């Protein structure tokens, strides 16, 4: 599964984005002001800061911000909901690594807040799970839940198709410069027990509805179902699919009117 917008050029300082570190696609410059949206414990923010940019990490979870602050002295972090955050000044770039797929409430609101935080020409660069992400893991969960007579598991993620996310970015006032949708099988590091440990780590909400005595046999069944696709001799692999993009905030123009008319008084 590979899909790419090819209108990308070297304006981001990088020629082939696939598989490269996201920070290279962002290409932060010394002195630039950059937001890391959904910064978690601040590892990506630290990479950005290493390039000489001034970084502000934002995350909705206070415990993540507390850890980020402790782990990265000298960097700035604040608690903020990506759907609602505001910042006092314009930033040169907003970047987001493996976080946008957790922001499920209203993807357009997130894009609108990013737009408002950027100067015209500012960059929005990100990577999230794309359509088909974790398909085998999710199928194994759904089947196991059904076999145990449970309702559909609650899956707290947003994995858009490239076409959908491209449309949202364009509608949200961005020009898309690069969009890639590619498989990225990734070794599971959540624990020795494969898919079961992955579910415990990332789908805790779905397990919240399961009677406690059912959790272990249910997760064992998830492992049995997922193993043929995801268990290799060398260990378990998650079937990640990445959606990676780079977009530029359009210059401010006259506000669009319903029906396509412009508010320019000279027209
Ligand atoms: C990911 O694609 O990075 C991901 C998706 C769901 C849970 C955890 C990670």
Short mmCIF file of C-alpha atoms and ligand atoms in Angstrom, two decimals:
data_model
loop_
_atom_site.label_atom_id
_atom_site.label_comp_id
_atom_site.label_asym_id
_atom_site.label_seq_id
_atom_site.Cartn_x
_atom_site.Cartn_y
_atom_site.Cartn_z
CA UNK A 1 0.00 0.00 0.00
CA UNK A 2 1.80 3.14 -1.15
CA UNK A 3 0.36 6.48 -2.10
CA UNK A 4 2.22 9.70 -2.58
CA UNK A 5 1.63 13.26 -3.63
CA UNK A 6 4.59 14.13 -5.76
CA UNK A 7 4.36 17.93 -5.82
CA UNK A 8 6.96 17.99 -3.07
CA UNK A 9 10.14 19.95 -3.69
CA UNK A 10 13.19 20.82 -1.67
CA UNK A 11 11.54 23.75 0.14
CA UNK A 12 11.50 21.58 3.24
CA UNK A 13 15.19 20.87 2.76
CA UNK A 14 14.69 17.20 2.05
CA UNK A 15 14.14 15.28 -1.18
CA UNK A 16 12.73 11.87 -0.30
CA UNK A 17 10.62 11.73 2.82
CA UNK A 18 9.80 8.01 2.91
CA UNK A 19 11.38 6.28 5.87
CA UNK A 20 13.52 9.25 6.89
CA UNK A 21 13.29 10.71 10.38
CA UNK A 22 10.34 13.10 10.61
CA UNK A 23 12.63 15.81 11.94
CA UNK A 24 14.43 15.80 8.56
CA UNK A 25 11.16 16.48 6.80
CA UNK A 26 10.42 19.31 9.22
CA UNK A 27 13.99 20.59 8.76
CA UNK A 28 13.87 23.05 11.67
CA UNK A 29 16.23 25.98 11.33
CA UNK A 30 18.16 27.70 14.12
CA UNK A 31 15.99 30.38 15.69
CA UNK A 32 12.72 29.10 14.25
CA UNK A 33 9.78 28.79 16.61
CA UNK A 34 8.20 25.33 16.40
CA UNK A 35 5.29 23.67 18.22
CA UNK A 36 5.41 19.92 18.87
CA UNK A 37 1.70 19.04 19.03
CA UNK A 38 0.96 15.96 21.13
CA UNK A 39 4.50 16.00 22.46
CA UNK A 40 4.12 13.15 24.98
CA UNK A 41 7.29 12.93 27.05
CA UNK A 42 9.15 15.32 24.75
CA UNK A 43 11.49 13.07 22.73
CA UNK A 44 10.54 14.62 19.38
CA UNK A 45 10.63 18.14 20.86
CA UNK A 46 14.20 17.43 21.99
CA UNK A 47 15.17 16.38 18.44
CA UNK A 48 13.73 19.63 17.12
CA UNK A 49 15.57 21.67 19.76
CA UNK A 50 18.85 19.93 18.87
CA UNK A 51 18.61 21.60 15.46
CA UNK A 52 18.64 25.01 17.13
CA UNK A 53 14.91 25.79 16.94
CA UNK A 54 12.92 27.12 19.86
CA UNK A 55 10.33 24.49 20.65
CA UNK A 56 7.08 24.52 22.58
CA UNK A 57 5.65 21.09 23.39
CA UNK A 58 1.89 20.84 23.88
CA UNK A 59 0.06 17.77 25.17
CA UNK A 60 -3.38 17.16 26.62
CA UNK A 61 -2.12 14.88 29.38
CA UNK A 62 -0.69 16.70 32.43
CA UNK A 63 1.32 13.61 33.44
CA UNK A 64 3.04 13.60 30.02
CA UNK A 65 3.89 17.29 30.36
CA UNK A 66 5.27 16.68 33.85
CA UNK A 67 7.55 13.94 32.47
CA UNK A 68 8.53 15.97 29.42
CA UNK A 69 9.50 18.88 31.67
CA UNK A 70 11.53 16.63 33.98
CA UNK A 71 13.29 14.85 31.11
CA UNK A 72 14.06 17.94 29.04
CA UNK A 73 15.21 20.79 31.26
CA UNK A 74 15.40 24.04 29.34
CA UNK A 75 12.60 23.20 26.90
CA UNK A 76 9.09 24.63 27.21
CA UNK A 77 6.03 22.43 27.62
CA UNK A 78 2.40 23.27 28.34
CA UNK A 79 -0.78 21.28 28.86
CA UNK A 80 -3.26 21.97 26.07
CA UNK A 81 -6.01 20.24 24.11
CA UNK A 82 -5.05 20.17 20.42
CA UNK A 83 -8.69 20.94 19.51
CA UNK A 84 -8.65 24.19 21.47
CA UNK A 85 -5.12 25.45 22.09
CA UNK A 86 -4.16 29.04 21.44
CA UNK A 87 -0.73 30.64 21.45
CA UNK A 88 0.15 34.30 21.81
CA UNK A 89 2.47 34.60 18.80
CA UNK A 90 2.79 33.14 15.33
CA UNK A 91 4.99 30.08 14.93
CA UNK A 92 7.12 29.06 11.93
CA UNK A 93 6.09 25.41 12.09
CA UNK A 94 3.86 22.92 13.86
CA UNK A 95 5.02 19.31 13.92
CA UNK A 96 3.32 16.22 15.25
CA UNK A 97 4.72 12.71 15.54
CA UNK A 98 2.42 9.70 16.20
CA UNK A 99 -0.09 11.84 18.05
CA UNK A 100 -2.76 13.12 15.63
CA UNK A 101 -4.42 9.67 15.50
CA UNK A 102 -5.26 10.04 19.22
CA UNK A 103 -7.09 13.34 18.54
CA UNK A 104 -10.39 11.87 17.46
CA UNK A 105 -13.00 14.39 18.54
CA UNK A 106 -12.79 16.75 15.58
CA UNK A 107 -9.81 16.57 13.17
CA UNK A 108 -10.89 19.81 11.46
CA UNK A 109 -10.78 21.67 14.78
CA UNK A 110 -7.19 20.46 15.30
CA UNK A 111 -6.22 21.64 11.81
CA UNK A 112 -7.93 25.00 12.48
CA UNK A 113 -5.94 25.49 15.71
CA UNK A 114 -2.69 24.62 13.89
CA UNK A 115 -3.59 27.12 11.15
CA UNK A 116 -4.22 29.84 13.74
CA UNK A 117 -0.87 29.16 15.43
CA UNK A 118 1.15 29.52 12.21
CA UNK A 119 2.33 32.56 10.32
CA UNK A 120 1.30 32.59 6.64
CA UNK A 121 3.81 30.31 4.91
CA UNK A 122 4.37 28.38 8.14
CA UNK A 123 4.73 24.61 7.88
CA UNK A 124 2.57 21.83 9.26
CA UNK A 125 4.48 18.56 9.20
CA UNK A 126 3.22 15.34 10.71
CA UNK A 127 2.99 11.62 10.82
CA UNK A 128 0.03 9.59 12.07
CA UNK A 129 -1.56 6.21 11.58
CA UNK A 130 -3.22 6.10 8.17
CA UNK A 131 -6.14 4.07 6.82
CA UNK A 132 -5.44 0.38 7.37
CA UNK A 133 -3.21 1.03 10.36
CA UNK A 134 -3.18 -1.95 12.74
CA UNK A 135 -5.75 -3.75 10.58
CA UNK A 136 -4.66 -7.23 11.72
CA UNK A 137 -4.50 -6.17 15.36
CA UNK A 138 -7.92 -4.57 15.17
CA UNK A 139 -9.43 -7.58 13.35
CA UNK A 140 -8.02 -9.91 16.02
CA UNK A 141 -9.51 -7.75 18.75
CA UNK A 142 -12.90 -7.55 17.07
CA UNK A 143 -13.05 -11.31 16.52
CA UNK A 144 -11.93 -12.12 20.07
CA UNK A 145 -14.46 -9.68 21.54
CA UNK A 146 -17.19 -11.33 19.44
CA UNK A 147 -16.12 -14.88 20.40
CA UNK A 148 -16.36 -13.90 24.08
CA UNK A 149 -19.83 -12.43 23.58
CA UNK A 150 -18.70 -8.85 24.16
CA UNK A 151 -19.84 -5.79 22.20
CA UNK A 152 -17.52 -4.06 19.70
CA UNK A 153 -14.28 -2.98 21.39
CA UNK A 154 -13.95 0.77 21.79
CA UNK A 155 -11.07 1.81 19.55
CA UNK A 156 -9.87 5.34 20.33
CA UNK A 157 -8.06 6.16 17.09
CA UNK A 158 -8.48 8.18 13.91
CA UNK A 159 -6.71 6.60 10.91
CA UNK A 160 -7.68 8.70 7.87
CA UNK A 161 -7.14 7.83 4.23
CA UNK A 162 -4.71 10.09 2.34
CA UNK A 163 -7.58 11.50 0.27
CA UNK A 164 -9.58 12.39 3.37
CA UNK A 165 -6.69 14.04 5.20
CA UNK A 166 -5.58 15.91 2.07
CA UNK A 167 -9.09 17.33 1.69
CA UNK A 168 -9.18 18.40 5.33
CA UNK A 169 -5.81 20.17 5.04
CA UNK A 170 -6.78 21.96 1.82
CA UNK A 171 -10.16 22.97 3.29
CA UNK A 172 -8.37 24.12 6.41
CA UNK A 173 -6.26 26.67 4.54
CA UNK A 174 -3.13 24.64 3.75
CA UNK A 175 -1.33 23.82 0.52
CA UNK A 176 -0.25 20.21 0.60
CA UNK A 177 3.36 19.70 -0.41
CA UNK A 178 3.85 16.05 0.42
CA UNK A 179 1.60 13.15 1.41
CA UNK A 180 2.68 9.54 1.76
CA UNK A 181 0.71 6.51 2.85
CA UNK A 182 2.95 3.52 3.40
CA UNK A 183 3.20 0.27 5.35
CA UNK A 184 5.70 0.38 8.17
CA UNK A 185 5.80 -3.00 9.97
CA UNK A 186 7.26 -2.22 13.40
CA UNK A 187 8.69 -4.52 16.05
CA UNK A 188 6.43 -4.59 19.12
CA UNK A 189 8.30 -3.44 22.20
CA UNK A 190 5.40 -3.24 24.65
CA UNK A 191 6.25 -6.56 26.32
CA UNK A 192 7.07 -10.22 25.66
CA UNK A 193 3.47 -11.23 25.13
CA UNK A 194 2.95 -9.82 21.64
CA UNK A 195 -0.44 -8.52 20.62
CA UNK A 196 -1.81 -9.01 24.13
CA UNK A 197 0.73 -6.58 25.58
CA UNK A 198 0.11 -4.17 22.71
CA UNK A 199 -3.63 -4.16 23.50
CA UNK A 200 -2.91 -3.61 27.20
CA UNK A 201 -0.64 -0.68 26.36
CA UNK A 202 -2.74 1.09 23.74
CA UNK A 203 -6.33 -0.10 23.98
CA UNK A 204 -6.83 0.08 27.72
CA UNK A 205 -10.19 1.77 27.19
CA UNK A 206 -11.51 -1.27 25.31
CA UNK A 207 -10.36 -3.52 28.16
CA UNK A 208 -12.12 -1.29 30.68
CA UNK A 209 -15.49 -2.79 29.68
CA UNK A 210 -14.31 -6.41 29.98
CA UNK A 211 -15.10 -8.41 33.16
CA UNK A 212 -11.75 -8.83 34.99
CA UNK A 213 -11.82 -12.66 34.91
CA UNK A 214 -12.25 -12.55 31.13
CA UNK A 215 -9.27 -10.29 30.36
CA UNK A 216 -6.52 -12.95 30.29
CA UNK A 217 -8.36 -15.55 28.16
CA UNK A 218 -9.59 -12.77 25.86
CA UNK A 219 -6.05 -11.48 25.30
CA UNK A 220 -4.79 -15.02 24.78
CA UNK A 221 -7.36 -15.36 22.01
CA UNK A 222 -6.21 -12.05 20.51
CA UNK A 223 -2.70 -13.49 20.39
CA UNK A 224 -3.88 -16.71 18.72
CA UNK A 225 -5.83 -14.75 16.11
CA UNK A 226 -3.10 -12.21 15.40
CA UNK A 227 -0.15 -14.62 15.41
CA UNK A 228 -0.41 -15.94 11.83
CA UNK A 229 -0.07 -12.40 10.43
CA UNK A 230 2.09 -10.69 13.03
CA UNK A 231 4.30 -13.25 14.74
CA UNK A 232 7.66 -13.83 13.09
CA UNK A 233 10.53 -16.03 14.18
CA UNK A 234 12.32 -12.91 15.35
CA UNK A 235 9.33 -11.66 17.37
CA UNK A 236 6.02 -9.82 17.08
CA UNK A 237 5.53 -7.07 14.52
CA UNK A 238 2.75 -4.45 14.56
CA UNK A 239 1.16 -3.81 11.16
CA UNK A 240 1.59 -0.05 11.22
CA UNK A 241 0.62 2.08 8.23
CA UNK A 242 1.89 5.64 8.30
CA UNK A 243 0.37 8.77 6.83
CA UNK A 244 3.07 11.40 6.55
CA UNK A 245 2.47 14.92 5.28
CA UNK A 246 4.02 18.33 4.86
CA UNK A 247 1.77 21.34 4.23
CA UNK A 248 2.15 25.10 4.15
CA UNK A 249 -0.29 27.62 5.57
CA UNK A 250 -1.71 29.63 2.66
CA UNK A 251 -1.22 33.38 2.64
CA UNK A 252 -4.14 35.27 4.14
CA UNK A 253 -6.59 36.31 1.43
CA UNK A 254 -10.12 37.57 1.24
CA UNK A 255 -12.50 35.37 3.19
CA UNK A 256 -14.34 32.86 0.97
CA UNK A 257 -18.11 33.51 0.74
CA UNK A 258 -20.81 30.90 0.30
CA UNK A 259 -21.21 30.21 -3.42
CA UNK A 260 -17.59 31.07 -4.13
CA UNK A 261 -17.97 34.90 -4.15
CA UNK A 262 -15.16 36.89 -2.57
CA UNK A 263 -15.51 39.75 -0.12
CA UNK A 264 -13.08 41.98 -2.05
CA UNK A 265 -14.96 45.34 -2.27
CA UNK A 266 -13.47 46.04 -5.73
CA UNK A 267 -15.17 43.04 -7.32
C1 LIG B 1 0.45 4.03 15.96
O1 LIG B 1 0.06 3.88 14.80
O2 LIG B 1 1.51 4.62 16.21
C2 LIG B 1 -0.40 3.54 17.06
C3 LIG B 1 -1.72 3.30 16.81
C4 LIG B 1 -2.53 2.85 17.82
C5 LIG B 1 -2.00 2.63 19.07
C6 LIG B 1 -0.66 2.85 19.31
C7 LIG B 1 0.15 3.31 18.30
#
